[in-house]
Coordinates of C-alpha atoms in Angstrom, one line a residue:
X1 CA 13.6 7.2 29.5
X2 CA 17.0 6.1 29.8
X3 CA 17.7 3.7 26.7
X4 CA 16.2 3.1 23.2
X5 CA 14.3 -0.2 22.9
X6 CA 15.9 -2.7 20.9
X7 CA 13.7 -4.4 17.7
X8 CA 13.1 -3.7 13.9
X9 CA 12.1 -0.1 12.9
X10 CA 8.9 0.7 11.7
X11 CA 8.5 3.0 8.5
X12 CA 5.8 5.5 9.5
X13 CA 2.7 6.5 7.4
X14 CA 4.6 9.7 6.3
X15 CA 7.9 9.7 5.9
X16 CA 8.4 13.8 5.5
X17 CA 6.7 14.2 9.1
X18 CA 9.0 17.0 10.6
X19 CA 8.8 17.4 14.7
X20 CA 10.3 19.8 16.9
X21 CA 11.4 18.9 20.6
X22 CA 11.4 21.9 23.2
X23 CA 13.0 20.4 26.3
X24 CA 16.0 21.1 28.5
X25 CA 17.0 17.8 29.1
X26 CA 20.1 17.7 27.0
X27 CA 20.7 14.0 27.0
X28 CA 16.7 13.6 27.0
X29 CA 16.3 15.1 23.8
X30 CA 19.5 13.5 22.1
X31 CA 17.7 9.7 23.3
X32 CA 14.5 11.2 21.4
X33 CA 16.0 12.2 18.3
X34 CA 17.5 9.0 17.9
X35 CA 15.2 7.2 18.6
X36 CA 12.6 9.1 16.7
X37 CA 14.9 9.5 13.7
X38 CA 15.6 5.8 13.8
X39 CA 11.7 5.4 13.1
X40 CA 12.0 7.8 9.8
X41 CA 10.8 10.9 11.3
X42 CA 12.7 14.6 11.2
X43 CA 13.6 15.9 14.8
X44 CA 14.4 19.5 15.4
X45 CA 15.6 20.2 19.1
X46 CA 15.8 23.7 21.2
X47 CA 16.5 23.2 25.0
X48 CA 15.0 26.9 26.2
X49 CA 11.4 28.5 25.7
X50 CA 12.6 31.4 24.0
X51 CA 14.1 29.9 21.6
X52 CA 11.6 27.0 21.9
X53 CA 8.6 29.6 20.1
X54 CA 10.9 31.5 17.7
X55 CA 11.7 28.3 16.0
X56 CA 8.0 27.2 16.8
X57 CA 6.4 30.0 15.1
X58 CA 9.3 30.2 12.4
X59 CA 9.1 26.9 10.8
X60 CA 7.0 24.5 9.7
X61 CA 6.3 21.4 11.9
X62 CA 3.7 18.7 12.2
X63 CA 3.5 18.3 15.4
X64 CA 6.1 20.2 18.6
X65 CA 6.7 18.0 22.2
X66 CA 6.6 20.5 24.1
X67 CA 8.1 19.8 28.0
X68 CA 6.2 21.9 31.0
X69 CA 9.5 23.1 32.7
X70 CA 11.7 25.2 30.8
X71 CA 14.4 27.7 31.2
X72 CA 14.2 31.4 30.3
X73 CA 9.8 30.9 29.3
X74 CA 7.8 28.3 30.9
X75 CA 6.3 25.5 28.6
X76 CA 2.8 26.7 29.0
X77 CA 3.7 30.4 28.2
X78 CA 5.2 29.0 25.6
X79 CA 2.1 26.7 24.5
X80 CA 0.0 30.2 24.8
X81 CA 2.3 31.8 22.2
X82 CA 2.2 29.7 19.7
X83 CA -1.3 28.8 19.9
X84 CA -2.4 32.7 19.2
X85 CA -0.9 32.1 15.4
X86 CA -0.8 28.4 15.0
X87 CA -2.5 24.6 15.1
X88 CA 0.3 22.5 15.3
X89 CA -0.6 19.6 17.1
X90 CA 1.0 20.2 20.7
X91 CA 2.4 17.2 22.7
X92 CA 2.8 18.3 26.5
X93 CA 5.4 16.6 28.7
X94 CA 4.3 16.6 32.1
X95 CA 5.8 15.2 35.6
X96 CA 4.0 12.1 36.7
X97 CA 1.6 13.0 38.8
X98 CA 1.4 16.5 37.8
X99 CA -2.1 16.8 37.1
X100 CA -2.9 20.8 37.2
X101 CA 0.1 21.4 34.5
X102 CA -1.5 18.6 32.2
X103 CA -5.0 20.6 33.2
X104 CA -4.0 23.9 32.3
X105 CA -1.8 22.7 29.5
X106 CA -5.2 20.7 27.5
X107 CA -7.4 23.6 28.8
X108 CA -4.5 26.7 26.8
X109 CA -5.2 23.5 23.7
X110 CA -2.3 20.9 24.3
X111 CA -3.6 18.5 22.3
X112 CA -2.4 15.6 24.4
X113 CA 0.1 14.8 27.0
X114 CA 2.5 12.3 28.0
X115 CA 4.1 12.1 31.3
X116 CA 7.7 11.9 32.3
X117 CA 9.4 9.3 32.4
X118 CA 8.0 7.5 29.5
X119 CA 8.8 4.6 27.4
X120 CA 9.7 6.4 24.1
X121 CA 7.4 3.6 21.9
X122 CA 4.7 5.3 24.0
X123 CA 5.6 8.4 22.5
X124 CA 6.1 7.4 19.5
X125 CA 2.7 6.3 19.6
X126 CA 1.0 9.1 20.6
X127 CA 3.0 11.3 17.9
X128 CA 1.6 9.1 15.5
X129 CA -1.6 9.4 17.1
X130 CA -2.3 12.8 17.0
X131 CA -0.4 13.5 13.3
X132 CA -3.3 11.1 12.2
X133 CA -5.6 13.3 13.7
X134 CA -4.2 16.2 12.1
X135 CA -4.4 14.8 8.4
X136 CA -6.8 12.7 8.0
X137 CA -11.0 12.5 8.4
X138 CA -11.9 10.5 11.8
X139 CA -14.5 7.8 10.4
X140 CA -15.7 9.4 7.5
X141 CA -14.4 10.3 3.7
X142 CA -12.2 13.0 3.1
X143 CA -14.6 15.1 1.2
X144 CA -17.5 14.9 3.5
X145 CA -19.7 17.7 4.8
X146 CA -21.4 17.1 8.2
X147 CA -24.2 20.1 9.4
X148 CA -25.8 20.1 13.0
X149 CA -28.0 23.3 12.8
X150 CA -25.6 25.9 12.7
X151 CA -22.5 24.1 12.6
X152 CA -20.9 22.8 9.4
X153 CA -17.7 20.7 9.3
X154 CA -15.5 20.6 6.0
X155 CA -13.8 17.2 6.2
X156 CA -11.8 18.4 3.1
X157 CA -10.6 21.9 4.4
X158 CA -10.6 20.6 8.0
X159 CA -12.7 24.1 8.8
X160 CA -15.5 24.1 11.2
X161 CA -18.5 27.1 10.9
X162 CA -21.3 28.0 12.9
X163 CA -23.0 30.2 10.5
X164 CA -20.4 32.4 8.8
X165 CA -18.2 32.3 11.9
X166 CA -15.0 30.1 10.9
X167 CA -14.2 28.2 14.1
X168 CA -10.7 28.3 15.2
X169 CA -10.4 24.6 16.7
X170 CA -7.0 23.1 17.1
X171 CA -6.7 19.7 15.0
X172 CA -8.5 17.7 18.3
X173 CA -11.0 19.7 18.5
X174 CA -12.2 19.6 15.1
X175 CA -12.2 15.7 15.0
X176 CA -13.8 15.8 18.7
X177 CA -16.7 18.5 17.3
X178 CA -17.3 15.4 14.0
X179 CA -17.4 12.5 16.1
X180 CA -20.2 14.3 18.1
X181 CA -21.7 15.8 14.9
X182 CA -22.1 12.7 12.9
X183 CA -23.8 11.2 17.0
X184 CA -26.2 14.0 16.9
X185 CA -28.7 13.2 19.3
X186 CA -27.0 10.2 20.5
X187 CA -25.0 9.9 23.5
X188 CA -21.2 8.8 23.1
X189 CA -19.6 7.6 26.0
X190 CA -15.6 8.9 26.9
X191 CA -14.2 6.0 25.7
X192 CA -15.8 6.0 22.6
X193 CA -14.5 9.5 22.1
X194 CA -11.2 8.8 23.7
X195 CA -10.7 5.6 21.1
X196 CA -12.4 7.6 18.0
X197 CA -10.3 10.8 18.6
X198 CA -7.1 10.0 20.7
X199 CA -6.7 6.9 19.5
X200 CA -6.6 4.9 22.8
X201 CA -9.0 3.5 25.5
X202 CA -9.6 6.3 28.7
X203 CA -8.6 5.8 32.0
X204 CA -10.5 6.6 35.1
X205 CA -7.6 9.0 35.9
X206 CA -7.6 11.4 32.2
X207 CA -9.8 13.8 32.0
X208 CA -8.4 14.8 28.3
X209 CA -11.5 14.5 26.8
X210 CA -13.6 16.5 29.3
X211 CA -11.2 19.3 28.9
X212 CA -11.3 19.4 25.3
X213 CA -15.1 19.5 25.4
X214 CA -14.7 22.6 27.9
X215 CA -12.9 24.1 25.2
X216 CA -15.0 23.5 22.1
X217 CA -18.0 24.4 24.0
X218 CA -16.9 27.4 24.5
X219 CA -15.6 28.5 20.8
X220 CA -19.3 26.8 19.6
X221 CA -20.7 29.1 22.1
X222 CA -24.6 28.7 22.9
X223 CA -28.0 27.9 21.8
X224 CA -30.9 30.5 21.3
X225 CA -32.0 29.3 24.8
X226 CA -28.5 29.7 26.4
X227 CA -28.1 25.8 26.5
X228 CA -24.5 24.6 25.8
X229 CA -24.9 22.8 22.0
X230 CA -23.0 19.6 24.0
X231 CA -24.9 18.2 27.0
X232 CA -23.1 16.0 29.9
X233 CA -24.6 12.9 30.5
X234 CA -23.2 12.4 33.8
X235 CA -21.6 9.3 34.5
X236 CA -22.4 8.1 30.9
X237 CA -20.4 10.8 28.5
X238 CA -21.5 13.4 26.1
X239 CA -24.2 14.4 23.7
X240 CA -24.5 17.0 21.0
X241 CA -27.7 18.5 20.6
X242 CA -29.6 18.0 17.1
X243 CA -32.2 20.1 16.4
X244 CA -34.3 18.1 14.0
X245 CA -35.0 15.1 17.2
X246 CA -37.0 15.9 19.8
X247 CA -35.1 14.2 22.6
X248 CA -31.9 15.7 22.1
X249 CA -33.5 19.0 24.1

């Protein structure tokens, strides 16, 4: 990303969305701010990881891009930190080609990641993206209640329970666990999930969506029988066990 595309700005959905860049790529960061500011969002920048998850865990964001290489705390050290007290939606930036950074990144709960370089309406795009996911119900009304056996989603609180357990999902997760819930029984392929929860079509290459299913299944944990509550369908995509049908077993 070297210059800012040219063309009428756009207003976005909500005008007080607040970001935070962590990147040192001085002259990076300055093109994103500008760009991103010019679009009606807030951008807060810090160019080490240090300082990166002080001001992380200090203020209040919607969303943090959050680059892989970093002076003084490594991106993904940093992503670990701020993920044991917080939600906001993460926003890796990755090398192209880099695949085990964007694997460990999605598996410590990036919510999504963008490689470098990128064309900053890309970005822009998948801000917006995943600050939709963060604030509003995927498919469904705000104040809906969805129940698979022991698993409750609150659309309105945006908590998750299996029994009394409170799940703690980070924002994808919780919209990936009530696209499956409200498919109970029913398989949903990975571009259904990848259009219904990241908001664009997958590509034989991203593996997002398998990596955020690793994750939920293991903060649902198991059935009685020691069956993961979401099955793989292979080559087809993914199913979540409902136990009122008897072919979901």
């Amino acid at each position: 990303m070297s210059t800012l595309p040219s063309g009428p700005t756009r207003t976005p959905p909500t005008p007080s969305w607040r970001l935070l860049v962590i990147d040192d790529d001085v002259e990076l960061c300055a093109l994103v701010q500008t760009f991103l500011t010019r679009e009606g969002l807030e951008v807060d920048l810090v160019h080490d990881g240090p300082a990166g998850l002080k001001v992380a865990l200090d203020g209040q964001y919607e969303a943090i891009i959050l680059d892989v290489m970093l002076p003084g705390l490594g991106g993904l050290e940093v992503l670990r930190g701020i993920r044991e007290r917080k939600r906001t939606p993460v926003l890796m930036l990755t090398a192209r080609g880099d695949h085990v950074d964007r694997v460990v990144g999605l598996e410590m709960g990036a919510d999504d990641y963008i490689p470098k370089p990128f064309d900053p309406r890309e970005l822009l795009a998948r801000i917006r993206a995943v600050l939709r996911r963060a604030e509003t119900p995927v498919n469904g009304a705000a104040d809906e209640r969805i129940g698979v056996g022991e698993i409750e989603v609150d659309m309105a609180s945006r908590e998750a329970r299996r029994g009394s357990r409170v799940l703690q999902l980070t924002p994808l997760e919780f919209d990936l666990l009530a696209a499956l819930m409200r498919s109970a029984g029913r398989l949903m392929t990975r571009d259904q999930l990848s259009r219904t929860v990241l908001g664009r079509p997958s590509r034989p290459d991203d593996r997002s969506i398998d990596m955020h299913i690793s994750n939920l299944r293991k903060k649902l944990g198991q059935n009685d029988d020691g069956a993961s509550l979401i099955r793989t369908v292979r080559s087809a995509g993914f199913l979540m066990s409902n136990p009122r049908s008897t072919d979901a077993e």
